[in-house]
Amino acid sequence: MADLTTDFLGIKSPNPFWLASAPPTDKEYNVRRAFEAGWGGVVWKTLGSEGPPVVNVNGPRYGVVHGADRRVLGLNNIELITDRDLQTNLDEITRVKADYPDRAMIVSIMVPCEEQAWKDILPKVEATGADGIELNFGCPHGMSERGMGAAVGQVPEYIEMVTRWCKQYYSKPVIVKLTPNITDIRIPAEAARRGGADAVSLINTINSIVSVNLDTMSPEPSIDGKGSHGGYCGPAVKPIALSMVSEIARAPATAGMPISGIGGVTTWRDAAEYITMGCGNVQVCTAAMTYGFKIVQEMISGLSEWMDEKGHTSIKDFMGAAVPNTTDWQYLNLNYVAKASINQDDCISCGRCFAACEDTSHQAIAMSPERVFSVIDAECVACNLCVEVCPVEDCITMVPMAAGSTDPRTGKIVQDGYANWTTHPNNPAATAAE
Amino acid sequence: MVDKVFEAGVVAGRLAPEAYAELFSDLHPPLGAHEALVAADRCYFCHDAPCITACPTDIDIPLFIRQIATGTPDAAAKTILSQNIMGGMCARVCPTEQLCEQACVREEAEGKPVLIGQLQRYATDHLQEQGVHPFVRAEPTGKRVAVVGAGPAGLSAAHRLAMLGHDVKVYDAQPKAGGLNEYGIAAYKTPDGFAQGEVDWLLKIGGITVETGRALGPDLSLEGLRAEFDAVFLGMGLGGVNDLGVEGADKDGVLDAVDFIADLRQAGDMGSVPVGRDVVVIGGGMTAVDAAVQSKLLGALNVTLVYRRGRERMNASVFEQDLAASKGVRIVTHAVPKAVIGNGAVREIEFEYVGDDMAPTGQTLRLTADQVFRAIGQTLEGEGLPDLAGGRIAVDAQGRTSLDRVWAGGDCATGGDDLTVTAVAEGRDAAMHIHAALSANA
């Protein structure tokens, strides 16, 4: 069986599945149960400065975008950092780490952007025996209004400054958690690296309002008739997070920097995808909040099964494997020509491909009076829309044309080899092919 | 129409030769990959799920369904088989509508449970069709265990014991291993040689030898087994059949339903199995339904299932009763046999109607019958057995019998319903207790 153990910044865990800093990791009771269920590590819910803890709203904290059958697709929250006393958290972290030495224990921290505040809390966290810290520069609601969370993550200079303080006053690995509520994720990642961060984790939640109650005219979740934007997470954000991870993984300034992937990891497959995109592990929250801690069993068995099938013996075998294949649009091969092909044996004649193509694309599917649907190669641009709207998996496929054959749409011969936009004659900025 | 349809008497080949394959095909055709994903998607992944509680083998149903949903059916199969090594057969024969699917919260919410049984079959078939056996034996313990009976209980015990490193010898009276899976279940529930295929796959664990044609008796005594082996597990089921106990019950054409079912299972060509034009099955359990439905499928013109109590008391599930009705079996309740009439061979059978309290009403019913199947329960056979209770081997919660180092499970032992899945659970659990006892003595 495949070896799922991971070594992230020297921090060992029996599998790459960590619980993200969030309500599930708020206290000893939860974390012990999570470890018993099999989670490889946790990032403890964000600690704040000593003194009176923050207070949360006393009304609903969550809102959800549901799919059919009330499947949780996206989750929005307006909860703040831990609202429990600092020392209580520290004592609990110390106990749990002592009892579970083989699991990763990371402490998330968010204190004001003042050197003294970090100087005060870091020795206390160090004393817990936890394996590392994660700097919460990402929460987009509440704390950001107080100059913390995303308010720090949106200013690269602050990221660099605070990271440097942490490396100065704390001896173990420092992970910087990034907010996606910016325009270019590479900038804060570079700042973290300049500050000496050992790794970045991303994404934190995305600014969001999940819905408006049309009777009360209040955004949801509604607190006494008013709502506030929250942080969005869950399966819906995975594509956004995966793209941001890829940007960091392949940018020269940040390439090779360890990444902990976060954002909608719901199944083993999501985790595998993050790892191929360069992540050393993944952090999970919404899936656990939807289905309970037991969900990790499927993640472990699924990843292990897939690794065995592919002959991967360790996580490192496929870590970053998709990064070299992630490129800019301009480098995509324009000589690659494909055509949709409908397998008539599998077709159930629903006509969704026709509707999509006829109404919104290239009128490249013909429909006979007997409801037989066929591709018109002379019109098909291989856009893939029919493939994606077809309810039958693999009924419609994209078939590459062989070099030397003639594309009936363009009348041109399909060329062998690779040619991209940078050398295309239509590109005003094209450079001559070498 | 074949001219044999209306022919009186017990006749083979009542239907056109090509008709049988379709009639005896899979009762529930397997789910395709897409169907399985759609069905799996309906599972809510309930906490402390009621379906698990309802399963006699405690399969982690939400986990295996999620494993199907996330594209890892082989992982799902391992989840199933680690609890129930005959998960493939149970997926086919379990009365899921009384077990996991009845407990499904979707049943409560919509009256449409998640298709747990069919999903289980999808996963186990996926793995087993690759010929993959996912378990490996522990280091050899040097201990030897005898198992009597190669049915669900015996094979389940044997597999678990072998996995734990013990050497196991299984004895079975029949020419083939499998027990009721091979001889006692309707053909349409386990077509295409699945039962033997499952046995072969199960034995891939290694460490198990099977001797067929060996029943407890003069040349295979329990005493001898106890002397030769470190432990013995008895799982030989119920070999005897209850008599009708009425006048004329010995007439030709009055048969045991279990023999009829076994003949059907072993027949290469269903058209070779003779069946009456007018068939009467007496009993109210799964065996009665299996015999009645298969009589109908063989081409019997009139098949009547007669049960002494009301439908609600029948051991056959509502699904089975409905299946019988849909195949054209007439179900008569509140009637007990009084006499079998005929000159040499059965010609008619007379019943008397009884009340819910079984009190005779004096009202009678005569049914034309050229074949009568007894399916009114089975009995334990054998001598020198451990102490019995209610006609079965008395066992404690660990499957221990009154004899030292002898355990028992399945239909031959007390406790649990007479279901394949219960037998598998009892065999598995007894194996764990045998293992604990052998380890303690090591």
CSV table of N, CA and C in Angstrom, one decimal, chain B residues 219-304:
chain,number,residue,atom,x,y,z
B,219,ASP,N,-17.6,-41.8,9.8
B,219,ASP,CA,-16.2,-41.6,9.4
B,219,ASP,C,-15.7,-40.2,9.7
B,220,LEU,N,-16.5,-39.3,10.3
B,220,LEU,CA,-16.1,-37.9,10.6
B,220,LEU,C,-16.8,-37.5,11.9
B,221,SER,N,-16.2,-37.9,13.0
B,221,SER,CA,-16.9,-37.7,14.2
B,221,SER,C,-16.4,-36.4,14.8
B,222,LEU,N,-17.3,-35.7,15.6
B,222,LEU,CA,-16.9,-34.5,16.2
B,222,LEU,C,-15.8,-34.8,17.2
B,223,GLU,N,-15.9,-35.9,17.9
B,223,GLU,CA,-14.9,-36.4,18.8
B,223,GLU,C,-13.5,-36.4,18.2
B,224,GLY,N,-13.5,-37.0,17.0
B,224,GLY,CA,-12.3,-37.1,16.2
B,224,GLY,C,-11.7,-35.7,15.9
B,225,LEU,N,-12.6,-34.9,15.4
B,225,LEU,CA,-12.1,-33.5,15.1
B,225,LEU,C,-11.6,-32.8,16.3
B,226,ARG,N,-12.2,-33.0,17.4
B,226,ARG,CA,-11.7,-32.3,18.6
B,226,ARG,C,-10.3,-32.8,19.0
B,227,ALA,N,-10.1,-34.1,18.7
B,227,ALA,CA,-8.8,-34.7,19.0
B,227,ALA,C,-7.7,-34.2,18.1
B,228,GLU,N,-8.1,-34.0,16.8
B,228,GLU,CA,-7.1,-33.7,15.8
B,228,GLU,C,-6.8,-32.2,15.7
B,229,PHE,N,-7.8,-31.3,16.0
B,229,PHE,CA,-7.7,-29.9,15.7
B,229,PHE,C,-7.7,-29.1,17.0
B,230,ASP,N,-7.1,-27.9,16.9
B,230,ASP,CA,-7.1,-27.0,18.1
B,230,ASP,C,-8.5,-26.5,18.5
B,231,ALA,N,-9.3,-26.3,17.4
B,231,ALA,CA,-10.7,-25.8,17.7
B,231,ALA,C,-11.5,-26.3,16.5
B,232,VAL,N,-12.8,-26.3,16.8
B,232,VAL,CA,-13.8,-26.8,15.8
B,232,VAL,C,-14.9,-25.7,15.7
B,233,PHE,N,-15.3,-25.4,14.4
B,233,PHE,CA,-16.5,-24.6,14.2
B,233,PHE,C,-17.5,-25.4,13.5
B,234,LEU,N,-18.7,-25.4,14.0
B,234,LEU,CA,-19.8,-26.1,13.4
B,234,LEU,C,-20.7,-25.1,12.7
B,235,GLY,N,-20.8,-25.3,11.4
B,235,GLY,CA,-21.7,-24.4,10.6
B,235,GLY,C,-22.4,-25.2,9.5
B,236,MET,N,-22.9,-26.4,9.8
B,236,MET,CA,-23.4,-27.3,8.8
B,236,MET,C,-24.9,-27.0,8.4
B,237,GLY,N,-25.5,-26.0,9.0
B,237,GLY,CA,-26.9,-25.7,8.6
B,237,GLY,C,-27.8,-26.7,9.1
B,238,LEU,N,-29.0,-26.8,8.5
B,238,LEU,CA,-30.1,-27.7,8.8
B,238,LEU,C,-30.3,-28.7,7.7
B,239,GLY,N,-29.9,-29.9,7.9
B,239,GLY,CA,-30.0,-30.9,6.8
B,239,GLY,C,-31.3,-31.6,6.7
B,240,GLY,N,-32.1,-31.6,7.7
B,240,GLY,CA,-33.4,-32.3,7.6
B,240,GLY,C,-34.6,-31.4,7.2
B,241,VAL,N,-35.6,-32.0,6.7
B,241,VAL,CA,-36.8,-31.2,6.3
B,241,VAL,C,-38.0,-31.7,7.1
B,242,ASN,N,-38.8,-30.8,7.6
B,242,ASN,CA,-40.0,-31.2,8.3
B,242,ASN,C,-41.0,-31.9,7.4
B,243,ASP,N,-41.7,-32.9,8.0
B,243,ASP,CA,-42.7,-33.7,7.3
B,243,ASP,C,-44.0,-32.9,7.3
B,244,LEU,N,-44.9,-33.3,6.3
B,244,LEU,CA,-46.2,-32.7,6.3
B,244,LEU,C,-47.1,-33.3,7.4
B,245,GLY,N,-46.8,-34.6,7.7
B,245,GLY,CA,-47.6,-35.2,8.8
B,245,GLY,C,-49.0,-35.3,8.5
B,246,VAL,N,-49.4,-35.6,7.2
B,246,VAL,CA,-50.8,-35.8,6.9
B,246,VAL,C,-50.9,-37.1,6.1
B,247,GLU,N,-52.1,-37.5,6.0
B,247,GLU,CA,-52.4,-38.7,5.2
B,247,GLU,C,-52.0,-38.6,3.8
B,248,GLY,N,-51.3,-39.5,3.3
B,248,GLY,CA,-50.9,-39.5,1.8
B,248,GLY,C,-49.7,-38.7,1.5
B,249,ALA,N,-49.0,-38.2,2.6
B,249,ALA,CA,-47.8,-37.4,2.4
B,249,ALA,C,-46.7,-38.1,1.7
B,250,ASP,N,-46.8,-39.4,1.6
B,250,ASP,CA,-45.7,-40.2,1.0
B,250,ASP,C,-45.9,-40.5,-0.5
B,251,LYS,N,-47.0,-39.9,-1.1
B,251,LYS,CA,-47.3,-40.2,-2.5
B,251,LYS,C,-46.2,-39.6,-3.4
B,252,ASP,N,-46.1,-40.1,-4.5
B,252,ASP,CA,-45.2,-39.6,-5.5
B,252,ASP,C,-45.5,-38.2,-5.9
B,253,GLY,N,-44.5,-37.4,-6.1
B,253,GLY,CA,-44.8,-36.0,-6.4
B,253,GLY,C,-44.8,-35.1,-5.2
B,254,VAL,N,-44.7,-35.6,-4.0
B,254,VAL,CA,-44.6,-34.8,-2.8
B,254,VAL,C,-43.1,-34.7,-2.5
B,255,LEU,N,-42.6,-33.5,-2.6
B,255,LEU,CA,-41.1,-33.4,-2.6
B,255,LEU,C,-40.7,-32.3,-1.6
B,256,ASP,N,-39.4,-32.3,-1.3
B,256,ASP,CA,-38.8,-31.2,-0.5
B,256,ASP,C,-38.5,-30.1,-1.4
B,257,ALA,N,-38.9,-28.9,-1.0
B,257,ALA,CA,-38.6,-27.7,-1.8
B,257,ALA,C,-37.1,-27.5,-1.9
B,258,VAL,N,-36.4,-27.8,-0.9
B,258,VAL,CA,-34.9,-27.6,-0.9
B,258,VAL,C,-34.3,-28.4,-2.0
B,259,ASP,N,-34.8,-29.7,-2.1
B,259,ASP,CA,-34.2,-30.5,-3.2
B,259,ASP,C,-34.5,-30.0,-4.6
B,260,PHE,N,-35.7,-29.5,-4.7
B,260,PHE,CA,-36.1,-28.9,-6.0
B,260,PHE,C,-35.2,-27.7,-6.4
B,261,ILE,N,-35.0,-26.9,-5.4
B,261,ILE,CA,-34.2,-25.7,-5.6
B,261,ILE,C,-32.7,-26.1,-5.9
B,262,ALA,N,-32.2,-27.1,-5.2
B,262,ALA,CA,-30.9,-27.6,-5.4
B,262,ALA,C,-30.7,-28.2,-6.8
B,263,ASP,N,-31.7,-28.9,-7.2
B,263,ASP,CA,-31.7,-29.5,-8.6
B,263,ASP,C,-31.6,-28.4,-9.6
B,264,LEU,N,-32.4,-27.4,-9.4
B,264,LEU,CA,-32.5,-26.3,-10.4
B,264,LEU,C,-31.1,-25.6,-10.4
B,265,ARG,N,-30.5,-25.4,-9.3
B,265,ARG,CA,-29.2,-24.8,-9.3
B,265,ARG,C,-28.1,-25.6,-9.9
B,266,GLN,N,-28.2,-26.9,-9.8
B,266,GLN,CA,-27.2,-27.7,-10.4
B,266,GLN,C,-27.5,-28.1,-11.9
B,267,ALA,N,-28.7,-27.8,-12.3
B,267,ALA,CA,-29.1,-28.2,-13.7
B,267,ALA,C,-28.3,-27.3,-14.7
B,268,GLY,N,-27.7,-27.9,-15.7
B,268,GLY,CA,-27.1,-27.1,-16.7
B,268,GLY,C,-28.1,-26.4,-17.6
B,269,ASP,N,-29.2,-27.2,-17.8
B,269,ASP,CA,-30.3,-26.7,-18.7
B,269,ASP,C,-31.6,-26.7,-17.9
B,270,MET,N,-32.2,-25.6,-17.7
B,270,MET,CA,-33.4,-25.5,-17.0
B,270,MET,C,-34.5,-26.3,-17.6
B,271,GLY,N,-34.4,-26.5,-18.9
B,271,GLY,CA,-35.5,-27.2,-19.6
B,271,GLY,C,-35.5,-28.7,-19.3
B,272,SER,N,-34.4,-29.1,-18.6
B,272,SER,CA,-34.3,-30.5,-18.2
B,272,SER,C,-34.9,-30.8,-16.9
B,273,VAL,N,-35.3,-29.8,-16.2
B,273,VAL,CA,-35.9,-30.0,-14.8
B,273,VAL,C,-37.4,-30.1,-14.9
B,274,PRO,N,-37.9,-31.3,-14.6
B,274,PRO,CA,-39.3,-31.5,-14.7
B,274,PRO,C,-40.1,-30.7,-13.6
B,275,VAL,N,-41.3,-30.3,-14.1
B,275,VAL,CA,-42.2,-29.5,-13.1
B,275,VAL,C,-43.6,-29.9,-13.4
B,276,GLY,N,-44.5,-29.9,-12.4
B,276,GLY,CA,-45.9,-30.2,-12.6
B,276,GLY,C,-46.6,-29.1,-13.4
B,277,ARG,N,-47.8,-29.5,-13.9
B,277,ARG,CA,-48.6,-28.5,-14.5
B,277,ARG,C,-49.3,-27.7,-13.4
B,278,ASP,N,-49.7,-28.4,-12.3
B,278,ASP,CA,-50.3,-27.8,-11.2
B,278,ASP,C,-49.5,-28.1,-10.0
B,279,VAL,N,-48.8,-27.0,-9.5
B,279,VAL,CA,-47.9,-27.1,-8.4
B,279,VAL,C,-48.4,-26.4,-7.1
B,280,VAL,N,-48.3,-27.1,-6.0
B,280,VAL,CA,-48.6,-26.5,-4.7
B,280,VAL,C,-47.4,-26.5,-3.8
B,281,VAL,N,-47.1,-25.3,-3.3
B,281,VAL,CA,-46.0,-25.2,-2.4
B,281,VAL,C,-46.5,-24.9,-1.0
B,282,ILE,N,-46.1,-25.6,0.0
B,282,ILE,CA,-46.6,-25.4,1.3
B,282,ILE,C,-45.5,-24.8,2.2
B,283,GLY,N,-45.8,-23.6,2.7
B,283,GLY,CA,-44.8,-22.9,3.5
B,283,GLY,C,-44.9,-21.4,3.3
B,284,GLY,N,-44.2,-20.6,4.1
B,284,GLY,CA,-44.3,-19.2,4.0
B,284,GLY,C,-43.0,-18.4,4.0
B,285,GLY,N,-41.9,-19.2,3.9
B,285,GLY,CA,-40.6,-18.6,3.9
B,285,GLY,C,-40.0,-18.3,2.6
B,286,MET,N,-38.7,-18.0,2.6
B,286,MET,CA,-38.0,-17.7,1.3
B,286,MET,C,-37.9,-18.9,0.5
B,287,THR,N,-37.7,-20.1,1.1
B,287,THR,CA,-37.6,-21.3,0.4
B,287,THR,C,-38.9,-21.6,-0.4
B,288,ALA,N,-40.0,-21.4,0.3
B,288,ALA,CA,-41.3,-21.6,-0.4
B,288,ALA,C,-41.5,-20.7,-1.6
B,289,VAL,N,-41.1,-19.4,-1.4
B,289,VAL,CA,-41.2,-18.5,-2.5
B,289,VAL,C,-40.3,-18.9,-3.7
B,290,ASP,N,-39.0,-19.2,-3.3
B,290,ASP,CA,-38.1,-19.6,-4.3
B,290,ASP,C,-38.6,-20.8,-5.1
B,291,ALA,N,-39.2,-21.8,-4.4
B,291,ALA,CA,-39.7,-22.9,-5.1
B,291,ALA,C,-40.9,-22.6,-6.0
B,292,ALA,N,-41.8,-21.7,-5.5
B,292,ALA,CA,-43.0,-21.4,-6.2
B,292,ALA,C,-42.7,-20.6,-7.4
B,293,VAL,N,-41.8,-19.5,-7.3
B,293,VAL,CA,-41.5,-18.7,-8.4
B,293,VAL,C,-40.8,-19.5,-9.5
B,294,GLN,N,-39.9,-20.3,-9.1
B,294,GLN,CA,-39.1,-21.1,-10.1
B,294,GLN,C,-40.0,-22.2,-10.8
B,295,SER,N,-41.0,-22.7,-10.0
B,295,SER,CA,-41.9,-23.6,-10.7
B,295,SER,C,-42.6,-22.9,-11.8
B,296,LYS,N,-43.0,-21.6,-11.5
B,296,LYS,CA,-43.7,-20.8,-12.5
B,296,LYS,C,-42.8,-20.6,-13.7
B,297,LEU,N,-41.5,-20.2,-13.4
B,297,LEU,CA,-40.6,-19.9,-14.5
B,297,LEU,C,-40.3,-21.1,-15.3
B,298,LEU,N,-40.4,-22.3,-14.7
B,298,LEU,CA,-40.2,-23.5,-15.5
B,298,LEU,C,-41.4,-23.9,-16.4
B,299,GLY,N,-42.5,-23.2,-16.2
B,299,GLY,CA,-43.6,-23.4,-17.1
B,299,GLY,C,-44.8,-24.0,-16.4
B,300,ALA,N,-44.8,-24.2,-15.1
B,300,ALA,CA,-46.0,-24.7,-14.5
B,300,ALA,C,-47.2,-23.7,-14.7
B,301,LEU,N,-48.3,-24.3,-15.0
B,301,LEU,CA,-49.5,-23.5,-15.4
B,301,LEU,C,-50.1,-22.8,-14.2
B,302,ASN,N,-50.3,-23.6,-13.1
B,302,ASN,CA,-50.9,-23.1,-11.9
B,302,ASN,C,-50.0,-23.4,-10.7
B,303,VAL,N,-49.5,-22.3,-10.1
B,303,VAL,CA,-48.7,-22.5,-8.9
B,303,VAL,C,-49.4,-21.8,-7.7
B,304,THR,N,-49.6,-22.6,-6.7
B,304,THR,CA,-50.3,-22.0,-5.5
B,304,THR,C,-49.3,-22.2,-4.3
